[in-house]
Amino acid sequence: MTPVALTVNGRAVLANLEPRTSLADYLRDRENLTGTHLGCEHGVCGACTLLIDGVPARSCITLAAACAGAGVTTIEGLDEDEIAAELRDAFKREHALQCGYCTPGMIVSARDLVLRAPNDNEHEVRVAMSGNLCRCTGYVGIVKAIRSVIAARRARGIAPVPGAGRTALGPAGARPGAAALPLAAMPPAPRPAPAVATPAAAAPTDFTPQQVVQKSFSVPYPRNVVWAFFLDPAAVAACLPGASLTGAPDARNVAGKLRIKVGPIVADFHGAAVLDRDPASFTGSILGSGADSRSRSSARGKIGYRLAAEGPATTRVDVTIGYTLTGPLAQFGRSRLVDDIVDRLIAAFVANLKSALAAAADGSRHIAPTAAPVVLDAGNLILGAFAAQLKAFLRRVFTRI
Ligand code: FES
Ligand code: FES
């Protein structure tokens, strides 16, 4: 897996990807940006066209890893774009689409042409759009729509932009320095590539999780003591079933792995996270992502926590866990059982946390390393959670009789 930091539609994202993953597959499967269509997957039809650093590119034949450090704009990212809006209106007016499969790629290519074409010469429009194929319309409406937008903009005194802002030649993603950010962060380790501390600038900043769980628990220790413990990522990881660090953490970055066992499936999620803490408000957050190459599953997560003093010697910890799972293991992330599983995970974490704090209070520096189970056995947790729900259900039924 390769950690890749890029910007998608103005949003910084960090993804752990197999190096062979195409940009189109990444956007469609991982970012749910399905407006990028796949037709030929050979770079011929143009259905997958999007913008990389403002320049149209075929996302089916562009490796996502080659876009490290680049800004990618899909058709969804052109919602507010003035030229794209004019093109959408013109396409409707001129009946420039039927099934619409080619339309996102057409709009992206046409937008680039509208930006740079000096006039609405039909031949030049046809030549410029020859890399986008449409199996339905016969192109007459498409060409009319694009010409009308070019003509209208030039009539309004909007001058063409020479080269449409291109500053370098060469295939998208091949520009010098584009891949430097994540590749420089990769350790020279063999497969499975351990995730490494990722530069803070590369971290996703506005990750919106699919699932959010909120929990609270209390521990019988003063807030300052618990806060000091939370400042140590290694100690916190030691309390979390299945979690371990894979590199020395620095002030903000940490690399680690989480081993999960679901029945016969064992997944090792390798990933990186960015830590933020605010001592003034006793709050913090962990934002990270990881992937398991065997199950081809990946996860992104965001944990926010807040420590509240319930008394001089008791601290309540409020935790918000947001996550998105993709790949085969995602089936275990949608069930209502997840809430129960998180309860059990937190119970294990709290038990380990209390042992660790007790050891620290005794003056021992050992953080009860044997207290945390080696593997988070989600199979057992699921069975346990299911049994708990079944018991609760039977209790409700029999107390009604
Ligand atoms: Fe990319 Fe056809 S799907 S060019
Ligand atoms: Fe159907 Fe173009 S509108 S492929």
Short mmCIF file of C-alpha atoms and ligand atoms in Angstrom, two decimals, residues 96-103 106 133-137 142, ligand 2:
data_model
loop_
_atom_site.label_atom_id
_atom_site.label_comp_id
_atom_site.label_asym_id
_atom_site.label_seq_id
_atom_site.Cartn_x
_atom_site.Cartn_y
_atom_site.Cartn_z
CA ALA A 96 -26.47 17.54 -26.48
CA LEU A 97 -27.06 14.42 -24.43
CA GLN A 98 -29.23 11.35 -24.52
CA CYS A 99 -28.09 8.64 -22.10
CA GLY A 100 -25.64 11.09 -20.53
CA TYR A 101 -22.85 8.57 -20.08
CA CYS A 102 -20.31 10.63 -21.96
CA THR A 103 -21.56 13.95 -20.57
CA MET A 106 -17.63 16.06 -22.36
CA LEU A 133 -16.75 9.82 -27.84
CA CYS A 134 -20.55 9.81 -27.69
CA ARG A 135 -22.46 6.75 -28.82
CA CYS A 136 -25.88 8.47 -28.79
CA THR A 137 -26.08 11.99 -30.09
CA ILE A 142 -22.68 18.81 -28.49
FE1 FES B 2 -25.02 8.71 -24.49
FE2 FES B 2 -23.16 10.49 -25.13
S1 FES B 2 -25.19 10.88 -24.54
S2 FES B 2 -22.94 8.38 -24.83
#
